[in-house]
Amino acid sequence: MSTVDSSLVAQLPLFAGLDTAELDAVLSDARSARVAKNAAVFRQGDEALSFYVLLHGHVRASKTTAGGEQVVVRYVSPGETFGVAMAIGLQRYPATATAVEDSIVLSWPASSWPRLVERFPQLASNTLRTVGTRLQESHTRVVEMSTQQVEQRIAHALLRLAKQSGRKVDNGVEIAFPISRQDIAQMTGSTLHTVSRLLSSWESRGLIESGRQRIVLRDPHGLVLLSEQDPHGVEPPAKA
Amino acid sequence: MSTVDSSLVAQLPLFAGLDTAELDAVLSDARSARVAKNAAVFRQGDEALSFYVLLHGHVRASKTTAGGEQVVVRYVSPGETFGVAMAIGLQRYPATATAVEDSIVLSWPASSWPRLVERFPQLASNTLRTVGTRLQESHTRVVEMSTQQVEQRIAHALLRLAKQSGRKVDNGVEIAFPISRQDIAQMTGSTLHTVSRLLSSWESRGLIESGRQRIVLRDPHGLVLLSEQDPHGVEPPAKA
DNA sequence: CGATCGATTGAGCCCTCTCAAGAGAGGTGG
DNA sequence: CCACCTCTCTTGAGAGGGCTCAATCGATCG
């Protein structure tokens, strides 16, 4: 399938404010493609030849340092834009995008971005909002890493993943894609050993239930309390 | 002074691609104002009534956590846009902007942003680039906090400040605005004590020279070496 | 010239990392 | 369908980087 049914994507944030005809015009430049689990959509340092919308599945964006260490930048959920390097003035992708499960992406040639924004200025505004939201999220992460201990950071990370990509199951909320201790470590600036120890402890306390690349939040509120805990016994601030 | 001389701001990134007449039209909505040292331009949580360009001086953007801890998000240099909450869909400022020295800002009512981007779509693209660049910088910071020790992070921070706002002096490069040990701690996720200890050590080794809210990089290359040092004796990767 | 704010430095501790070993789960090919 | 192999997860022991606590010094400003 090379063409795309516009009804599927009409309400995505990227296309807010476009009417049906305009949407069709934008979509006529796009192609859809299947990406197998564990395959890369693009790699850090590659020339940024395309930008993408995720239609189905989940994609992990991660950066590799000069020393070879990996840091997970974010997980992309269906409907989100990714690989917009071109729009922010980059020639090359600043991170690697890997499908963590079988996924379907919509892609545009980066070369058509200038023409698209000229015809549909809304695209620039919409993308600006998206990138702005990501900037807020990244700042939140910097603040957490600066002020919180590992336990609080990991609790926050799980709660965010569950909110973003949670699936209700009988025992609670399950993170809807495969995620390892190592992945969580790379999201929180920790190590897989520390993550494993903490998750084991939480499991024994009934807060979560987990297995191989699988985590179910059994008591989200309990995790919220954990995530608000202050290391030195100072009370968490009263909710205003 | 309420009106602004367009020649001063013609080459700012925000206005790239606008001709003189268009620039005048945009500037006719703007007012300039002086901000005294240590005064706030706006505060975190305030309604985002304006957005700004810094004409002169330096502004620190910082976030305060629920627990009262502060984290420095960035320092704004002359020519840069800040307070663009409105453009990224926020009703309130996500951080506090404080002049760290007497400064001059240009401000627009946030309410005129929609009209401005409609008339001058370039503004959205230009702002998208700016916000994208900040997102890259924020990710860099996350990566550093995840993978490097405090000493490397502080060395990087000083080198970036010097590159961004350095002023050549006889002994080296001076950071061109007042900055305390505490400020550096809040930029790097450390404490003022650790920063003080490290700067003292660097000063005794001749790498820097410092005083009250004043830092001169005397041997930037030495700092680069420090910033690339690996904690476990593994060689920094050869520059490809 | 006193007061306030920033910087320095010591002592001790603890959270989290590193190092190490092994067990369980799942996929795959014969 | 079973045996093997790989990848993920677990858990212990020990060390150390950087934090907390505490006290003092120095400089700038009103």
Coordinates of C-alpha atoms (C1' of nucleotides) in Angstrom, one line a residue:
Chain A
M1 CA 0.0 0.0 0.0
S2 CA 1.5 3.2 -1.1
T3 CA -1.4 5.6 -0.7
V4 CA -3.0 6.4 2.6
D5 CA -6.6 6.7 3.7
S6 CA -7.1 10.2 4.9
S7 CA -9.8 9.3 7.4
L8 CA -7.2 7.4 9.5
V9 CA -5.0 10.4 10.1
A10 CA -7.4 13.3 9.8
Q11 CA -7.3 14.2 13.5
L12 CA -3.6 14.0 14.1
P13 CA -2.1 17.1 15.7
L14 CA 0.2 17.5 12.7
F15 CA -2.8 18.1 10.5
A16 CA -4.9 20.3 12.7
G17 CA -6.5 23.1 10.8
L18 CA -6.3 21.4 7.4
D19 CA -9.5 20.6 5.5
T20 CA -10.1 17.3 3.7
A21 CA -8.8 18.5 0.4
E22 CA -5.7 20.0 1.9
L23 CA -5.1 16.9 3.9
D24 CA -5.3 14.8 0.7
A25 CA -2.8 17.1 -0.9
V26 CA -0.3 16.6 2.0
L27 CA -0.9 12.9 2.0
S28 CA -0.3 12.5 -1.7
D29 CA 3.4 13.0 -1.0
A30 CA 3.4 10.3 1.7
R31 CA 4.1 6.6 1.6
S32 CA 3.4 4.1 4.3
A33 CA 5.8 1.3 5.2
R34 CA 6.0 -1.6 7.6
V35 CA 8.9 -1.8 10.0
A36 CA 9.7 -5.1 11.6
K37 CA 10.4 -5.4 15.3
N38 CA 13.9 -4.4 16.3
A39 CA 14.5 -2.8 12.8
A40 CA 15.7 0.8 12.6
V41 CA 13.6 3.4 10.9
F42 CA 16.7 5.6 10.7
R43 CA 20.0 5.8 12.4
Q44 CA 21.8 8.6 14.3
G45 CA 24.1 10.4 11.9
D46 CA 22.2 9.3 8.7
E47 CA 21.2 11.9 6.3
A48 CA 17.7 13.1 7.2
L49 CA 16.0 12.1 4.0
S50 CA 12.5 11.7 5.4
F51 CA 10.2 12.6 8.3
Y52 CA 7.6 10.3 9.7
V53 CA 4.3 9.8 11.4
L54 CA 3.8 6.6 13.4
L55 CA 0.5 4.9 12.4
H56 CA 0.8 1.7 14.4
G57 CA 3.3 0.1 16.9
H58 CA 5.9 1.8 19.0
V59 CA 9.3 3.3 18.2
R60 CA 12.2 4.1 20.5
A61 CA 14.4 7.1 19.9
S62 CA 17.8 6.8 21.4
K63 CA 21.1 8.6 21.3
T64 CA 24.5 6.9 21.4
T65 CA 27.4 8.8 23.0
A66 CA 31.0 9.0 21.7
G67 CA 31.8 6.4 24.3
G68 CA 29.2 4.0 23.0
E69 CA 26.7 4.4 25.8
Q70 CA 23.0 4.6 24.9
V71 CA 20.3 6.9 26.3
V72 CA 16.7 6.6 25.4
V73 CA 15.3 9.9 24.3
R74 CA 11.6 8.9 24.2
Y75 CA 9.1 6.3 23.0
V76 CA 6.9 7.3 20.1
S77 CA 3.3 6.3 20.2
P78 CA 0.9 6.0 17.3
G79 CA -0.2 9.4 15.8
E80 CA 3.1 11.1 16.8
T81 CA 5.5 12.8 14.4
F82 CA 9.2 11.8 14.5
G83 CA 12.3 12.3 12.5
V84 CA 11.6 16.0 11.9
A85 CA 15.3 16.8 11.8
M86 CA 14.8 18.7 8.5
A87 CA 12.2 21.1 10.0
I88 CA 14.5 22.1 12.7
G89 CA 17.4 22.8 10.4
L90 CA 19.4 19.5 10.8
Q91 CA 20.9 17.7 7.9
R92 CA 21.3 14.5 9.8
Y93 CA 19.2 12.6 12.4
P94 CA 20.3 13.3 15.9
A95 CA 19.1 9.9 17.2
T96 CA 18.3 6.4 16.1
A97 CA 14.7 5.3 15.8
T98 CA 14.0 1.6 16.3
A99 CA 10.7 -0.2 16.2
V100 CA 10.2 -2.0 19.5
E101 CA 7.4 -4.0 17.9
D102 CA 6.1 -4.5 14.4
S103 CA 5.1 -1.0 13.3
I104 CA 3.7 1.0 10.4
V105 CA 5.0 4.4 9.5
L106 CA 4.0 7.1 7.1
S107 CA 6.9 8.9 5.6
W108 CA 7.5 12.1 3.5
P109 CA 10.6 13.0 1.7
A110 CA 12.4 15.7 3.7
S111 CA 12.8 17.6 0.4
S112 CA 9.1 18.2 0.2
W113 CA 8.9 19.9 3.7
P114 CA 9.7 23.4 2.4
R115 CA 7.1 23.2 -0.3
L116 CA 4.5 21.8 2.1
V117 CA 5.0 24.5 4.7
E118 CA 4.8 27.2 2.1
R119 CA 1.4 25.9 0.9
F120 CA 0.2 24.9 4.3
P121 CA 1.7 27.2 7.0
Q122 CA -0.4 25.4 9.6
L123 CA 2.1 22.6 9.4
A124 CA 4.8 24.8 10.7
S125 CA 2.7 26.0 13.6
N126 CA 1.5 22.5 14.4
T127 CA 5.1 21.2 14.4
L128 CA 6.2 24.1 16.5
R129 CA 3.7 23.0 19.1
T130 CA 4.8 19.4 19.0
V131 CA 8.5 20.3 19.3
G132 CA 7.6 22.8 22.1
T133 CA 5.9 20.0 24.0
R134 CA 8.9 17.8 23.6
L135 CA 11.1 20.6 24.9
Q136 CA 9.0 20.9 28.0
E137 CA 9.2 17.1 28.5
S138 CA 13.0 17.2 28.1
H139 CA 13.2 20.0 30.6
T140 CA 11.1 18.0 33.0
R141 CA 13.6 15.2 32.7
V142 CA 16.5 17.5 33.3
V143 CA 14.8 18.8 36.5
E144 CA 14.1 15.3 37.7
M145 CA 17.6 14.1 37.1
S146 CA 18.9 17.2 38.9
T147 CA 16.7 16.9 42.0
Q148 CA 15.4 13.4 42.5
Q149 CA 16.8 10.1 43.4
V150 CA 16.8 7.1 41.1
E151 CA 13.8 5.5 42.8
Q152 CA 11.6 8.6 42.2
R153 CA 12.8 9.0 38.6
I154 CA 12.0 5.4 37.8
A155 CA 8.5 5.6 39.4
H156 CA 7.9 8.8 37.3
A157 CA 9.1 7.1 34.2
L158 CA 6.8 4.1 34.7
L159 CA 3.8 6.4 35.4
R160 CA 4.5 8.4 32.2
L161 CA 4.9 5.3 30.1
A162 CA 1.6 3.9 31.5
K163 CA -0.2 7.2 30.9
Q164 CA 1.2 7.5 27.4
S165 CA 0.9 3.9 26.3
G166 CA -1.0 2.1 29.0
R167 CA -3.4 -0.7 28.3
K168 CA -5.9 -1.7 31.0
V169 CA -5.6 -5.3 32.1
D170 CA -7.4 -7.1 34.9
N171 CA -4.6 -6.5 37.5
G172 CA -3.9 -2.9 36.6
V173 CA -2.3 -1.0 33.7
E174 CA 0.2 -2.7 31.4
I175 CA 2.8 -0.8 29.4
A176 CA 1.7 -1.7 25.9
F177 CA 5.1 -2.6 24.4
P178 CA 8.1 -4.6 25.3
I179 CA 10.5 -2.8 27.6
S180 CA 13.5 -4.1 29.4
R181 CA 15.2 -3.1 32.7
Q182 CA 18.0 -1.9 30.5
D183 CA 15.6 0.4 28.6
I184 CA 14.3 1.9 31.8
A185 CA 17.8 2.4 33.0
Q186 CA 18.7 4.3 29.8
M187 CA 15.6 6.5 30.3
T188 CA 16.4 7.4 33.8
G189 CA 20.2 7.7 34.0
S190 CA 20.6 4.6 36.0
T191 CA 21.8 1.0 35.5
L192 CA 19.9 -2.2 34.8
H193 CA 21.0 -3.6 38.1
T194 CA 19.5 -0.8 40.1
V195 CA 16.3 -0.9 38.1
S196 CA 16.0 -4.7 38.6
R197 CA 16.5 -4.3 42.3
L198 CA 13.9 -1.6 42.6
L199 CA 11.3 -3.4 40.5
S200 CA 11.9 -6.6 42.5
S201 CA 11.2 -4.6 45.7
W202 CA 8.1 -3.0 44.2
E203 CA 6.9 -6.3 43.0
S204 CA 7.2 -7.9 46.5
R205 CA 5.3 -4.9 47.9
G206 CA 2.5 -5.5 45.4
L207 CA 3.0 -2.2 43.5
I208 CA 3.8 -3.8 40.2
E209 CA 3.8 -7.1 38.4
S210 CA 6.5 -7.8 35.9
G211 CA 8.2 -10.3 33.7
R212 CA 10.5 -10.4 30.7
Q213 CA 10.1 -7.0 29.0
R214 CA 6.7 -6.7 30.5
I215 CA 5.4 -4.4 33.3
V216 CA 2.0 -4.0 34.9
L217 CA 1.3 -1.2 37.3
R218 CA -0.9 -2.8 39.8
D219 CA -1.1 0.2 42.2
P220 CA -0.5 3.4 40.3
H221 CA -1.4 5.5 43.2
G222 CA 1.2 3.8 45.4
L223 CA 3.8 4.6 42.7
V224 CA 2.7 8.2 42.7
L225 CA 3.3 8.4 46.5
L226 CA 6.7 6.8 45.9
S227 CA 7.5 9.3 43.2
E228 CA 6.7 12.2 45.4
Q229 CA 8.7 10.9 48.3
D230 CA 11.5 13.3 49.5
P231 CA 14.8 11.7 50.3
H232 CA 15.3 13.7 53.5
G233 CA 12.0 13.3 55.2
V234 CA 10.7 16.7 54.2
E235 CA 7.0 16.4 53.4
P236 CA 6.0 16.5 49.7
P237 CA 4.3 19.9 49.2
A238 CA 0.6 20.0 49.7
K239 CA -1.3 20.0 46.5
A240 CA -2.3 23.6 46.0
Chain B
M1 CA 11.8 54.6 24.1
S2 CA 8.9 52.7 22.8
T3 CA 9.7 52.2 19.1
V4 CA 12.6 50.2 17.9
D5 CA 15.3 50.9 15.3
S6 CA 15.0 48.1 12.8
S7 CA 18.6 48.1 11.8
L8 CA 19.5 46.8 15.2
V9 CA 17.5 43.6 14.9
A10 CA 17.4 43.0 11.1
Q11 CA 19.7 40.0 11.2
L12 CA 18.2 38.2 14.2
P13 CA 17.3 34.5 13.4
L14 CA 13.7 35.3 14.4
F15 CA 13.4 37.7 11.5
A16 CA 15.3 35.7 8.8
G17 CA 13.6 36.0 5.5
L18 CA 11.7 39.2 6.2
D19 CA 12.3 42.3 4.1
T20 CA 12.7 45.7 5.6
A21 CA 9.0 46.7 5.3
E22 CA 7.9 43.4 6.8
L23 CA 10.3 43.8 9.6
D24 CA 9.0 47.3 10.4
A25 CA 5.5 45.9 10.5
V26 CA 6.5 43.2 13.0
L27 CA 8.4 45.7 15.1
S28 CA 5.5 48.2 15.2
D29 CA 3.9 45.8 17.7
A30 CA 6.9 45.6 19.9
R31 CA 8.0 47.7 22.8
S32 CA 11.4 47.8 24.4
A33 CA 12.0 47.9 28.1
R34 CA 14.9 48.0 30.6
V35 CA 15.2 45.3 33.2
A36 CA 17.3 45.9 36.2
K37 CA 19.8 43.4 37.4
N38 CA 18.2 40.6 39.5
A39 CA 14.7 41.7 38.4
A40 CA 12.4 39.1 36.8
V41 CA 11.1 39.5 33.3
F42 CA 8.4 37.0 34.1
R43 CA 7.8 34.3 36.6
Q44 CA 7.1 30.6 36.3
G45 CA 3.3 30.1 36.4
D46 CA 2.5 33.7 35.3
E47 CA 0.1 34.0 32.5
A48 CA 2.1 34.2 29.3
L49 CA 1.1 37.7 28.2
S50 CA 4.2 38.5 26.2
F51 CA 7.1 37.0 24.3
Y52 CA 10.6 38.6 24.1
V53 CA 13.8 39.2 22.3
L54 CA 16.9 40.0 24.4
L55 CA 18.6 43.1 23.0
H56 CA 21.3 43.7 25.6
G57 CA 22.4 41.9 28.8
H58 CA 21.9 38.4 30.0
V59 CA 18.8 36.6 31.3
R60 CA 18.7 33.3 33.3
A61 CA 15.8 31.0 32.7
S62 CA 15.2 28.7 35.7
K63 CA 12.6 26.2 36.9
T64 CA 11.5 25.7 40.5
T65 CA 10.3 22.3 41.6
A66 CA 7.4 21.6 43.9
G67 CA 9.9 21.0 46.6
G68 CA 11.4 24.5 46.1
E69 CA 14.7 23.4 44.4
Q70 CA 15.8 25.5 41.5
V71 CA 17.3 24.3 38.2
V72 CA 18.8 26.6 35.6
V73 CA 17.4 25.8 32.2
R74 CA 19.6 28.2 30.2
Y75 CA 21.2 31.6 29.9
V76 CA 19.8 33.8 27.2
S77 CA 22.3 35.9 25.2
P78 CA 21.5 39.1 23.2
G79 CA 19.6 38.4 20.0
E80 CA 17.9 35.3 21.3
T81 CA 14.1 34.8 21.6
F82 CA 12.6 33.8 25.0
G83 CA 9.3 33.5 26.7
V84 CA 7.7 31.9 23.6
A85 CA 5.3 29.9 25.7
M86 CA 2.3 31.1 23.6
A87 CA 3.8 29.9 20.4
I88 CA 4.1 26.4 21.8
G89 CA 0.6 26.3 23.1
L90 CA 1.2 27.1 26.8
Q91 CA -1.0 29.5 28.7
R92 CA 1.6 30.1 31.4
Y93 CA 5.4 30.5 31.5
P94 CA 7.1 27.2 32.4
A95 CA 10.1 29.0 33.9
T96 CA 11.2 32.2 35.5
A97 CA 13.3 34.7 33.5
T98 CA 15.6 36.8 35.6
A99 CA 18.1 39.5 34.4
V100 CA 21.5 38.6 35.7
E101 CA 22.7 42.0 34.7
D102 CA 21.0 45.2 33.6
S103 CA 19.3 44.2 30.4
I104 CA 17.1 45.5 27.6
V105 CA 14.3 43.4 26.1
L106 CA 12.0 43.8 23.2
S107 CA 8.5 42.5 23.9
W108 CA 5.4 41.6 21.9
P109 CA 1.9 41.0 23.3
A110 CA 1.3 37.2 23.1
S111 CA -2.1 38.0 21.7
S112 CA -0.5 39.3 18.5
W113 CA 1.4 36.1 17.8
P114 CA -1.4 34.4 15.9
R115 CA -1.9 37.5 13.6
L116 CA 1.8 37.8 13.1
V117 CA 2.4 34.2 12.1
E118 CA -0.6 34.5 9.7
R119 CA 0.9 37.5 8.0
F120 CA 4.5 36.3 8.2
P121 CA 4.6 32.5 8.2
Q122 CA 8.4 32.7 8.2
L123 CA 8.1 33.6 11.9
A124 CA 6.7 30.1 12.7
S125 CA 9.5 28.4 10.7
N126 CA 12.1 30.5 12.3
T127 CA 10.8 29.9 15.8
L128 CA 10.5 26.2 15.0
R129 CA 14.2 26.2 14.2
T130 CA 15.0 28.0 17.4
V131 CA 12.9 25.6 19.6
G132 CA 14.4 22.7 17.7
T133 CA 17.9 23.8 18.6
R134 CA 16.9 24.1 22.2
L135 CA 15.5 20.6 22.1
Q136 CA 18.8 19.3 20.9
E137 CA 20.6 21.2 23.6
S138 CA 18.3 19.8 26.3
H139 CA 18.8 16.3 25.0
T140 CA 22.5 16.8 25.1
R141 CA 22.1 17.8 28.7
V142 CA 20.1 14.7 29.5
V143 CA 22.7 12.5 27.8
E144 CA 25.5 14.2 29.8
M145 CA 23.7 13.8 33.1
S146 CA 23.0 10.1 32.3
T147 CA 26.6 9.2 31.3
Q148 CA 29.1 11.6 32.7
Q149 CA 30.4 12.5 36.2
V150 CA 30.0 15.8 37.8
E151 CA 33.6 17.0 36.9
Q152 CA 33.0 16.4 33.1
R153 CA 29.6 18.0 33.2
I154 CA 30.9 21.1 34.9
A155 CA 33.8 21.4 32.5
H156 CA 31.3 21.1 29.5
A157 CA 29.1 23.7 31.1
L158 CA 31.9 26.2 31.4
L159 CA 33.1 25.6 27.9
R160 CA 29.6 26.1 26.5
L161 CA 29.1 29.3 28.5
A162 CA 32.4 30.6 27.3
K163 CA 31.6 29.8 23.7
Q164 CA 28.1 31.3 24.0
S165 CA 29.0 34.4 26.0
G166 CA 32.8 34.5 26.3
R167 CA 34.8 37.7 26.3
K168 CA 38.4 37.7 25.5
V169 CA 40.6 39.0 28.3
D170 CA 44.4 39.0 28.7
N171 CA 44.5 35.7 30.7
G172 CA 42.0 33.8 28.6
V173 CA 38.2 33.9 28.1
E174 CA 35.9 35.3 30.7
I175 CA 32.3 34.4 31.1
A176 CA 30.7 37.7 30.3
F177 CA 28.1 37.9 33.1
P178 CA 28.0 37.3 36.8
I179 CA 27.6 33.6 37.6
S180 CA 27.9 31.9 41.0
R181 CA 29.0 28.4 42.1
Q182 CA 25.3 27.9 43.0
D183 CA 24.3 28.8 39.4
I184 CA 26.7 26.3 38.0
A185 CA 25.5 23.6 40.4
Q186 CA 21.9 24.2 39.3
M187 CA 23.0 23.9 35.6
T188 CA 24.8 20.6 36.1
G189 CA 22.7 18.8 38.7
S190 CA 25.3 19.2 41.4
T191 CA 25.8 21.2 44.6
L192 CA 27.6 24.5 45.2
H193 CA 30.0 22.7 47.5
T194 CA 31.1 20.2 44.8
V195 CA 31.4 23.0 42.3
S196 CA 33.5 25.1 44.6
R197 CA 35.8 22.2 45.4
L198 CA 36.3 21.4 41.7
L199 CA 36.9 25.1 40.7
S200 CA 39.4 25.5 43.5
S201 CA 41.2 22.4 42.2
W202 CA 41.2 23.7 38.7
E203 CA 42.4 27.1 39.8
S204 CA 45.3 25.6 41.6
R205 CA 46.2 23.7 38.4
G206 CA 46.1 26.9 36.4
L207 CA 43.1 25.9 34.3
I208 CA 40.9 28.7 35.4
E209 CA 40.9 31.9 37.4
S210 CA 37.9 32.9 39.4
G211 CA 36.4 35.2 41.9
R212 CA 33.1 36.2 43.2
Q213 CA 30.6 35.4 40.4
R214 CA 33.4 35.6 37.9
I215 CA 35.2 32.9 36.0
V216 CA 38.0 33.1 33.4
L217 CA 39.0 30.1 31.4
R218 CA 42.7 30.3 31.3
D219 CA 43.3 27.0 29.5
P220 CA 40.2 26.0 27.5
H221 CA 42.0 23.1 25.9
G222 CA 42.9 21.7 29.2
L223 CA 39.2 21.8 30.2
V224 CA 38.3 20.1 26.9
L225 CA 40.7 17.3 27.9
L226 CA 39.1 17.1 31.3
S227 CA 35.6 17.1 29.9
E228 CA 36.5 14.1 27.7
Q229 CA 38.0 12.1 30.5
D230 CA 36.4 8.7 31.1
P231 CA 35.9 7.7 34.7
H232 CA 37.1 4.2 34.2
G233 CA 40.3 4.8 32.4
V234 CA 38.9 3.9 29.0
E235 CA 40.4 6.2 26.4
P236 CA 38.1 8.9 24.9
P237 CA 37.3 7.8 21.4
A238 CA 39.7 9.0 18.6
K239 CA 38.3 11.9 16.8
A240 CA 37.1 10.3 13.6
Chain C
dC1 C1' 31.9 49.8 58.9
dG2 C1' 28.6 46.5 59.7
dA3 C1' 25.8 43.2 57.4
dT4 C1' 24.8 40.2 53.9
dC5 C1' 25.9 37.1 50.3
dG6 C1' 29.2 34.1 48.0
dA7 C1' 33.0 31.0 48.5
dT8 C1' 36.0 27.6 50.9
dT9 C1' 37.1 23.5 53.2
dG10 C1' 36.7 19.5 56.5
dA11 C1' 34.4 15.1 58.1
dG12 C1' 31.5 11.5 57.4
dC13 C1' 28.1 8.9 55.2
dC14 C1' 25.0 6.7 51.9
dC15 C1' 23.0 5.9 47.5
dT16 C1' 24.1 3.9 43.6
dC17 C1' 27.5 2.0 40.7
dT18 C1' 30.8 -1.7 39.5
dC19 C1' 32.1 -6.3 39.6
dA20 C1' 30.6 -11.0 39.7
dA21 C1' 27.9 -15.2 39.2
dG22 C1' 24.0 -17.6 38.1
dA23 C1' 19.1 -18.7 37.0
dG24 C1' 15.0 -18.4 34.0
dA25 C1' 12.6 -17.6 29.7
dG26 C1' 12.0 -17.9 24.9
dG27 C1' 13.2 -18.7 20.4
dT28 C1' 15.3 -21.7 16.9
dG29 C1' 17.1 -25.2 14.3
dG30 C1' 17.9 -29.9 13.8
Chain D
dC1 C1' 9.5 -31.7 19.8
dC2 C1' 13.5 -31.4 22.2
dA3 C1' 18.1 -29.4 23.1
dC4 C1' 20.6 -25.7 22.9
dC5 C1' 21.7 -21.0 23.0
dT6 C1' 21.0 -16.4 23.7
dC7 C1' 19.0 -12.7 26.0
dT8 C1' 16.9 -10.9 30.1
dC9 C1' 16.6 -10.8 34.8
dT10 C1' 18.2 -11.5 39.7
dT11 C1' 21.0 -11.0 43.6
dG12 C1' 25.2 -10.5 46.5
dA13 C1' 29.4 -8.0 47.9
dG14 C1' 32.1 -4.1 48.0
dA15 C1' 33.7 0.5 46.8
dG16 C1' 33.5 5.3 45.9
dG17 C1' 31.8 9.8 44.0
dG18 C1' 29.3 13.2 45.5
dC19 C1' 26.1 14.7 49.0
dT20 C1' 24.9 16.5 53.7
dC21 C1' 26.2 18.8 57.7
dA22 C1' 29.0 22.3 59.8
dA23 C1' 31.9 26.2 60.4
dT24 C1' 34.6 30.0 58.8
dC25 C1' 36.5 33.3 55.7
dG26 C1' 36.2 37.0 52.4
dA27 C1' 34.2 40.5 49.6
dT28 C1' 30.9 43.7 48.2
dC29 C1' 27.5 47.1 49.1
dG30 C1' 24.6 50.2 51.5

